[in-house]
PDB file of C-alpha atoms in Angstrom:
ATOM      1  CA  LYS B1303      19.147  -4.136  51.174  1.00  0.00           C
ATOM      2  CA  ALA B1304      22.195  -6.360  52.396  1.00  0.00           C
ATOM      3  CA  GLY B1305      23.429  -8.934  49.651  1.00  0.00           C
ATOM      4  CA  VAL B1306      24.271 -12.911  50.772  1.00  0.00           C
ATOM      5  CA  THR B1307      27.022 -13.046  53.305  1.00  0.00           C
ATOM      6  CA  GLN B1308      29.626 -15.686  53.566  1.00  0.00           C
ATOM      7  CA  THR B1309      31.532 -16.197  56.273  1.00  0.00           C
ATOM      8  CA  PRO B1310      34.757 -17.027  56.811  1.00  0.00           C
ATOM      9  CA  ARG B1311      36.287 -15.500  53.183  1.00  0.00           C
ATOM     10  CA  TYR B1312      39.361 -17.143  53.389  1.00  0.00           C
ATOM     11  CA  LEU B1313      40.499 -20.255  55.483  1.00  0.00           C
ATOM     12  CA  ILE B1314      43.495 -22.667  55.354  1.00  0.00           C
ATOM     13  CA  LYS B1315      43.137 -26.176  57.247  1.00  0.00           C
ATOM     14  CA  THR B1316      45.114 -29.355  56.748  1.00  0.00           C
ATOM     15  CA  ARG B1317      44.564 -32.910  55.655  1.00  0.00           C
ATOM     16  CA  GLY B1318      42.359 -34.660  58.064  1.00  0.00           C
ATOM     17  CA  GLN B1319      40.774 -31.326  59.932  1.00  0.00           C
ATOM     18  CA  GLN B1320      37.300 -30.377  59.102  1.00  0.00           C
ATOM     19  CA  VAL B1321      35.598 -27.021  58.724  1.00  0.00           C
ATOM     20  CA  THR B1322      32.178 -25.187  58.876  1.00  0.00           C
ATOM     21  CA  LEU B1323      30.968 -22.159  56.492  1.00  0.00           C
ATOM     22  CA  SER B1324      28.569 -19.856  57.069  1.00  0.00           C
ATOM     23  CA  CYS B1325      25.936 -18.055  54.922  1.00  0.00           C
ATOM     24  CA  SER B1326      23.373 -15.297  55.766  1.00  0.00           C
ATOM     25  CA  PRO B1327      20.901 -14.657  53.189  1.00  0.00           C
ATOM     26  CA  ILE B1328      19.390 -11.578  51.767  1.00  0.00           C
ATOM     27  CA  SER B1329      16.653 -10.808  54.232  1.00  0.00           C
ATOM     28  CA  GLY B1330      13.347 -12.428  53.395  1.00  0.00           C
ATOM     29  CA  HIS B1331      14.974 -15.089  51.281  1.00  0.00           C
ATOM     30  CA  ARG B1332      14.441 -18.681  52.341  1.00  0.00           C
ATOM     31  CA  SER B1333      15.725 -21.041  49.900  1.00  0.00           C
ATOM     32  CA  VAL B1334      19.944 -21.277  50.218  1.00  0.00           C
ATOM     33  CA  SER B1335      22.156 -23.545  47.951  1.00  0.00           C
ATOM     34  CA  TRP B1336      25.558 -24.253  47.856  1.00  0.00           C
ATOM     35  CA  TYR B1337      28.123 -24.830  44.884  1.00  0.00           C
ATOM     36  CA  GLN B1338      31.477 -25.630  45.046  1.00  0.00           C
ATOM     37  CA  GLN B1339      34.168 -23.934  42.375  1.00  0.00           C
ATOM     38  CA  THR B1340      36.835 -25.496  41.485  1.00  0.00           C
ATOM     39  CA  PRO B1341      39.567 -24.878  38.300  1.00  0.00           C
ATOM     40  CA  GLY B1342      39.282 -29.011  37.218  1.00  0.00           C
ATOM     41  CA  GLN B1343      35.512 -29.298  38.148  1.00  0.00           C
ATOM     42  CA  GLY B1344      34.186 -25.704  37.631  1.00  0.00           C
ATOM     43  CA  LEU B1345      30.635 -25.201  39.657  1.00  0.00           C
ATOM     44  CA  GLN B1346      29.174 -27.733  40.858  1.00  0.00           C
ATOM     45  CA  PHE B1347      26.065 -28.026  42.774  1.00  0.00           C
ATOM     46  CA  LEU B1348      26.273 -29.497  46.291  1.00  0.00           C
ATOM     47  CA  PHE B1349      22.989 -28.702  48.036  1.00  0.00           C
ATOM     48  CA  GLU B1350      20.031 -26.627  48.282  1.00  0.00           C
ATOM     49  CA  TYR B1351      17.836 -25.937  51.584  1.00  0.00           C
ATOM     50  CA  PHE B1352      14.249 -24.333  51.936  1.00  0.00           C
ATOM     51  CA  SER B1353      12.420 -23.823  55.393  1.00  0.00           C
ATOM     52  CA  GLU B1354      15.015 -25.972  57.271  1.00  0.00           C
ATOM     53  CA  THR B1355      14.633 -28.863  54.934  1.00  0.00           C
ATOM     54  CA  GLN B1356      17.183 -29.938  52.315  1.00  0.00           C
ATOM     55  CA  ARG B1357      15.137 -29.990  49.152  1.00  0.00           C
ATOM     56  CA  ASN B1358      18.097 -31.534  46.292  1.00  0.00           C
ATOM     57  CA  LYS B1359      21.504 -32.748  46.697  1.00  0.00           C
ATOM     58  CA  GLY B1360      24.371 -32.878  44.722  1.00  0.00           C
ATOM     59  CA  ASN B1361      26.672 -35.817  43.872  1.00  0.00           C
ATOM     60  CA  PHE B1362      28.991 -35.226  46.968  1.00  0.00           C
ATOM     61  CA  PRO B1363      30.143 -37.856  49.215  1.00  0.00           C
ATOM     62  CA  GLY B1364      28.890 -37.457  52.511  1.00  0.00           C
ATOM     63  CA  ARG B1365      31.653 -35.894  54.384  1.00  0.00           C
ATOM     64  CA  PHE B1366      29.821 -32.775  52.966  1.00  0.00           C
ATOM     65  CA  SER B1367      26.643 -31.708  54.891  1.00  0.00           C
ATOM     66  CA  GLY B1368      24.585 -28.732  55.726  1.00  0.00           C
ATOM     67  CA  ARG B1369      21.886 -27.503  57.026  1.00  0.00           C
ATOM     68  CA  GLN B1370      19.583 -24.291  57.600  1.00  0.00           C
ATOM     69  CA  PHE B1371      18.515 -22.550  60.778  1.00  0.00           C
ATOM     70  CA  SER B1372      14.947 -21.481  61.336  1.00  0.00           C
ATOM     71  CA  ASN B1373      16.387 -17.630  60.369  1.00  0.00           C
ATOM     72  CA  SER B1374      17.085 -19.272  56.684  1.00  0.00           C
ATOM     73  CA  ARG B1375      20.857 -18.899  57.643  1.00  0.00           C
ATOM     74  CA  SER B1376      23.079 -22.360  56.587  1.00  0.00           C
ATOM     75  CA  GLU B1377      25.921 -23.769  57.647  1.00  0.00           C
ATOM     76  CA  MET B1378      28.059 -26.321  55.529  1.00  0.00           C
ATOM     77  CA  ASN B1379      30.319 -28.518  57.109  1.00  0.00           C
ATOM     78  CA  VAL B1380      32.852 -30.462  55.504  1.00  0.00           C
ATOM     79  CA  SER B1381      34.614 -33.137  57.913  1.00  0.00           C
ATOM     80  CA  THR B1382      38.234 -35.190  57.299  1.00  0.00           C
ATOM     81  CA  LEU B1383      39.616 -32.915  54.378  1.00  0.00           C
ATOM     82  CA  GLU B1384      41.059 -33.982  51.280  1.00  0.00           C
ATOM     83  CA  LEU B1385      42.996 -31.892  49.567  1.00  0.00           C
ATOM     84  CA  GLY B1386      41.060 -32.120  46.534  1.00  0.00           C
ATOM     85  CA  ASP B1387      38.110 -30.007  48.981  1.00  0.00           C
ATOM     86  CA  SER B1388      40.383 -26.917  48.250  1.00  0.00           C
ATOM     87  CA  ALA B1389      38.010 -24.806  46.171  1.00  0.00           C
ATOM     88  CA  LEU B1390      35.950 -21.385  46.585  1.00  0.00           C
ATOM     89  CA  TYR B1391      32.663 -22.677  47.949  1.00  0.00           C
ATOM     90  CA  LEU B1392      29.462 -20.225  47.049  1.00  0.00           C
ATOM     91  CA  CYS B1393      26.312 -19.785  48.725  1.00  0.00           C
ATOM     92  CA  ALA B1394      23.159 -18.414  46.949  1.00  0.00           C
ATOM     93  CA  SER B1395      20.021 -17.691  47.936  1.00  0.00           C
ATOM     94  CA  SER B1396      16.696 -16.976  46.498  1.00  0.00           C
ATOM     95  CA  PRO B1397      13.235 -15.630  47.601  1.00  0.00           C
ATOM     96  CA  ASN B1398      11.034 -18.812  47.219  1.00  0.00           C
ATOM     97  CA  PRO B1399      11.428 -21.443  45.106  1.00  0.00           C
ATOM     98  CA  GLN B1400       7.935 -22.002  44.831  1.00  0.00           C
ATOM     99  CA  GLY B1401       6.978 -18.163  43.981  1.00  0.00           C
ATOM    100  CA  SER B1402       8.059 -16.015  41.357  1.00  0.00           C
ATOM    101  CA  GLY B1403      11.397 -15.481  42.216  1.00  0.00           C
ATOM    102  CA  ALA B1404      11.970 -19.180  41.995  1.00  0.00           C
ATOM    103  CA  ASN B1405      15.137 -19.875  39.737  1.00  0.00           C
ATOM    104  CA  VAL B1406      16.493 -16.817  40.448  1.00  0.00           C
ATOM    105  CA  LEU B1407      19.792 -16.830  42.918  1.00  0.00           C
ATOM    106  CA  THR B1408      21.937 -14.106  44.251  1.00  0.00           C
ATOM    107  CA  PHE B1409      25.431 -15.220  45.255  1.00  0.00           C
ATOM    108  CA  GLY B1410      27.664 -14.727  47.799  1.00  0.00           C
ATOM    109  CA  ALA B1411      31.210 -13.683  47.062  1.00  0.00           C
ATOM    110  CA  GLY B1412      32.300 -17.225  48.809  1.00  0.00           C
ATOM    111  CA  SER B1413      34.384 -18.965  51.166  1.00  0.00           C
ATOM    112  CA  ARG B1414      38.241 -19.869  49.777  1.00  0.00           C
ATOM    113  CA  LEU B1415      39.031 -23.069  51.444  1.00  0.00           C
ATOM    114  CA  THR B1416      42.748 -24.100  51.053  1.00  0.00           C
ATOM    115  CA  VAL B1417      43.609 -27.615  52.471  1.00  0.00           C
ATOM    116  CA  LEU B1418      47.119 -28.583  52.876  1.00  0.00           C
TER     117      LEU B1418
ATOM    118  CA  ALA J1334      19.967 -34.990  32.683  1.00  0.00           C
ATOM    119  CA  GLN J1335      20.826 -31.495  31.565  1.00  0.00           C
ATOM    120  CA  SER J1336      24.070 -30.659  30.387  1.00  0.00           C
ATOM    121  CA  VAL J1337      25.771 -27.294  29.058  1.00  0.00           C
ATOM    122  CA  THR J1338      28.510 -26.896  26.958  1.00  0.00           C
ATOM    123  CA  GLN J1339      30.140 -23.498  26.445  1.00  0.00           C
ATOM    124  CA  LEU J1340      32.258 -23.265  23.381  1.00  0.00           C
ATOM    125  CA  GLY J1341      35.503 -21.282  23.896  1.00  0.00           C
ATOM    126  CA  SER J1342      36.914 -21.434  27.006  1.00  0.00           C
ATOM    127  CA  HIS J1343      38.444 -17.708  26.329  1.00  0.00           C
ATOM    128  CA  VAL J1344      37.032 -15.061  24.426  1.00  0.00           C
ATOM    129  CA  SER J1345      39.081 -11.717  23.135  1.00  0.00           C
ATOM    130  CA  VAL J1346      37.216  -8.803  21.998  1.00  0.00           C
ATOM    131  CA  SER J1347      38.033  -5.383  20.733  1.00  0.00           C
ATOM    132  CA  GLU J1348      36.710  -2.417  22.735  1.00  0.00           C
ATOM    133  CA  GLY J1349      33.467  -1.671  20.921  1.00  0.00           C
ATOM    134  CA  ALA J1350      32.922  -4.473  19.039  1.00  0.00           C
ATOM    135  CA  LEU J1351      30.729  -7.492  19.147  1.00  0.00           C
ATOM    136  CA  VAL J1352      30.503  -9.696  22.020  1.00  0.00           C
ATOM    137  CA  LEU J1353      28.635 -13.334  21.184  1.00  0.00           C
ATOM    138  CA  LEU J1354      29.414 -15.705  23.488  1.00  0.00           C
ATOM    139  CA  ARG J1355      28.504 -19.765  22.842  1.00  0.00           C
ATOM    140  CA  CYS J1356      26.002 -22.194  25.123  1.00  0.00           C
ATOM    141  CA  ASN J1357      24.668 -25.330  24.128  1.00  0.00           C
ATOM    142  CA  TYR J1358      22.594 -27.103  26.227  1.00  0.00           C
ATOM    143  CA  SER J1359      21.190 -30.699  26.440  1.00  0.00           C
ATOM    144  CA  SER J1360      17.938 -31.062  28.279  1.00  0.00           C
ATOM    145  CA  SER J1361      14.964 -33.733  28.086  1.00  0.00           C
ATOM    146  CA  VAL J1362      12.333 -31.114  29.348  1.00  0.00           C
ATOM    147  CA  PRO J1363      11.918 -27.536  28.564  1.00  0.00           C
ATOM    148  CA  PRO J1364      15.038 -25.554  29.967  1.00  0.00           C
ATOM    149  CA  TYR J1365      15.277 -22.875  32.536  1.00  0.00           C
ATOM    150  CA  LEU J1366      18.582 -21.010  30.934  1.00  0.00           C
ATOM    151  CA  PHE J1367      21.064 -18.343  32.879  1.00  0.00           C
ATOM    152  CA  TRP J1368      23.670 -16.591  31.908  1.00  0.00           C
ATOM    153  CA  TYR J1369      25.904 -15.382  35.071  1.00  0.00           C
ATOM    154  CA  VAL J1370      28.614 -13.272  35.705  1.00  0.00           C
ATOM    155  CA  GLN J1371      31.897 -13.607  37.436  1.00  0.00           C
ATOM    156  CA  TYR J1372      34.128 -10.835  37.973  1.00  0.00           C
ATOM    157  CA  PRO J1373      37.567 -11.465  39.912  1.00  0.00           C
ATOM    158  CA  ASN J1374      37.592 -12.287  43.813  1.00  0.00           C
ATOM    159  CA  GLN J1375      33.482 -12.238  43.355  1.00  0.00           C
ATOM    160  CA  GLY J1376      30.253 -14.405  43.436  1.00  0.00           C
ATOM    161  CA  LEU J1377      28.312 -14.499  40.314  1.00  0.00           C
ATOM    162  CA  GLN J1378      25.807 -12.306  39.206  1.00  0.00           C
ATOM    163  CA  LEU J1379      22.243 -12.887  37.392  1.00  0.00           C
ATOM    164  CA  LEU J1380      22.731 -11.058  33.894  1.00  0.00           C
ATOM    165  CA  LEU J1381      19.770 -12.787  32.522  1.00  0.00           C
ATOM    166  CA  LYS J1382      17.442 -15.447  32.700  1.00  0.00           C
ATOM    167  CA  TYR J1383      15.132 -17.357  29.893  1.00  0.00           C
ATOM    168  CA  THR J1384      12.072 -19.314  31.472  1.00  0.00           C
ATOM    169  CA  THR J1385       9.225 -19.341  29.062  1.00  0.00           C
ATOM    170  CA  GLY J1386       7.478 -16.604  26.748  1.00  0.00           C
ATOM    171  CA  ALA J1387       9.751 -14.543  24.631  1.00  0.00           C
ATOM    172  CA  THR J1388      12.831 -16.280  23.335  1.00  0.00           C
ATOM    173  CA  LEU J1389      15.053 -12.704  22.706  1.00  0.00           C
ATOM    174  CA  VAL J1390      15.857 -12.308  26.554  1.00  0.00           C
ATOM    175  CA  LYS J1391      17.213  -8.795  27.878  1.00  0.00           C
ATOM    176  CA  GLY J1392      19.433  -8.655  30.700  1.00  0.00           C
ATOM    177  CA  ILE J1393      21.413  -6.264  32.618  1.00  0.00           C
ATOM    178  CA  ASN J1394      24.606  -4.262  31.365  1.00  0.00           C
ATOM    179  CA  GLY J1395      23.529  -4.330  27.430  1.00  0.00           C
ATOM    180  CA  PHE J1396      23.285  -7.751  27.455  1.00  0.00           C
ATOM    181  CA  GLU J1397      20.984 -10.023  25.347  1.00  0.00           C
ATOM    182  CA  ALA J1398      20.535 -13.590  25.067  1.00  0.00           C
ATOM    183  CA  GLU J1399      18.031 -15.543  22.550  1.00  0.00           C
ATOM    184  CA  PHE J1400      17.029 -19.133  23.070  1.00  0.00           C
ATOM    185  CA  LYS J1401      16.985 -21.004  19.921  1.00  0.00           C
ATOM    186  CA  LYS J1402      14.970 -24.537  20.702  1.00  0.00           C
ATOM    187  CA  SER J1403      15.744 -26.235  17.200  1.00  0.00           C
ATOM    188  CA  GLU J1404      19.409 -25.561  17.534  1.00  0.00           C
ATOM    189  CA  THR J1405      19.528 -25.966  21.447  1.00  0.00           C
ATOM    190  CA  SER J1406      21.345 -22.751  21.847  1.00  0.00           C
ATOM    191  CA  PHE J1407      21.324 -20.005  24.433  1.00  0.00           C
ATOM    192  CA  HIS J1408      24.226 -17.623  22.723  1.00  0.00           C
ATOM    193  CA  LEU J1409      24.626 -14.437  24.482  1.00  0.00           C
ATOM    194  CA  THR J1410      25.434 -11.232  22.833  1.00  0.00           C
ATOM    195  CA  LYS J1411      26.648  -7.195  23.584  1.00  0.00           C
ATOM    196  CA  PRO J1412      26.779  -5.054  20.334  1.00  0.00           C
ATOM    197  CA  SER J1413      29.631  -2.801  21.679  1.00  0.00           C
ATOM    198  CA  ALA J1414      32.282  -4.147  24.319  1.00  0.00           C
ATOM    199  CA  HIS J1415      33.574  -1.977  26.902  1.00  0.00           C
ATOM    200  CA  MET J1416      36.385  -2.866  29.060  1.00  0.00           C
ATOM    201  CA  SER J1417      34.220  -3.433  32.307  1.00  0.00           C
ATOM    202  CA  ASP J1418      32.815  -6.471  30.461  1.00  0.00           C
ATOM    203  CA  ALA J1419      35.985  -8.477  31.316  1.00  0.00           C
ATOM    204  CA  ALA J1420      35.205 -11.119  33.185  1.00  0.00           C
ATOM    205  CA  GLU J1421      34.111 -14.760  33.497  1.00  0.00           C
ATOM    206  CA  TYR J1422      30.594 -15.771  31.894  1.00  0.00           C
ATOM    207  CA  PHE J1423      28.680 -18.820  32.965  1.00  0.00           C
ATOM    208  CA  CYS J1424      25.654 -20.330  31.322  1.00  0.00           C
ATOM    209  CA  ALA J1425      23.522 -22.614  33.236  1.00  0.00           C
ATOM    210  CA  VAL J1426      20.507 -24.605  32.805  1.00  0.00           C
ATOM    211  CA  SER J1427      17.976 -25.585  35.448  1.00  0.00           C
ATOM    212  CA  ASP J1428      15.317 -28.790  34.363  1.00  0.00           C
ATOM    213  CA  SER J1429      12.051 -26.889  36.102  1.00  0.00           C
ATOM    214  CA  PHE J1430      10.574 -24.178  37.841  1.00  0.00           C
ATOM    215  CA  GLY J1431      11.667 -23.904  41.305  1.00  0.00           C
ATOM    216  CA  ASN J1432      14.297 -26.203  40.874  1.00  0.00           C
ATOM    217  CA  GLU J1433      17.531 -24.327  41.950  1.00  0.00           C
ATOM    218  CA  LYS J1434      19.806 -26.957  41.188  1.00  0.00           C
ATOM    219  CA  LEU J1435      21.765 -25.502  38.306  1.00  0.00           C
ATOM    220  CA  THR J1436      23.803 -27.149  35.941  1.00  0.00           C
ATOM    221  CA  PHE J1437      26.683 -24.881  34.594  1.00  0.00           C
ATOM    222  CA  GLY J1438      29.036 -24.962  32.047  1.00  0.00           C
ATOM    223  CA  THR J1439      32.941 -24.655  32.167  1.00  0.00           C
ATOM    224  CA  GLY J1440      32.636 -20.912  31.572  1.00  0.00           C
ATOM    225  CA  THR J1441      34.087 -18.113  29.191  1.00  0.00           C
ATOM    226  CA  ARG J1442      36.652 -16.034  30.027  1.00  0.00           C
ATOM    227  CA  LEU J1443      35.967 -12.729  28.100  1.00  0.00           C
ATOM    228  CA  THR J1444      38.960 -10.042  27.711  1.00  0.00           C
ATOM    229  CA  ILE J1445      38.524  -6.646  26.069  1.00  0.00           C
ATOM    230  CA  ILE J1446      41.276  -5.198  23.990  1.00  0.00           C
ATOM    231  CA  PRO J1447      41.691  -1.559  24.542  1.00  0.00           C
TER     232      PRO J1447
END
């Protein structure tokens, strides 16, 4: 069974640009969450999607957005990039937040974004 | 709101020695608690979780943790460290069933001394 796949794994952008990151969850998983990991702030929750609906949102500015498609794949977008957006962005999936697999997240390897 | 405190950002133990990584939580409701491990250039892998029931939880790779409500702790232990245990470990808390929003601690980097 394939794990959570995140693309691209590495990317470099300049300030002011925008970026889109993609996440393919484990087959059959319907919930996707996104986290930002930085040395200074650690792991911080961005948002969670289930059945194409945002269930939960962290404390990030509106420049950070996401969406989920009908096949459960998810994308997140960061507009007007700032130096502080440099981070490892982790995607996690779970079967169903309302079922027996609730609260058990499987993480991808992440997308490492560097903003110059 | 929940929070997690991991005591010791770096812990070193000798191979074969006891591993003890400390985690204290703060939660206004009964917490759901987790330990994750992260190897270099990889995502996080779930080691174990506590939701309800037995307070001693066994996980993968020989790790276990005990939920102590009176001490608001969820320390991670392993009787005998192995070189392959070198990694960063994160304690996390969720405030409810089905809430995928986890609040993570700052992590503890475990080094194994040969």
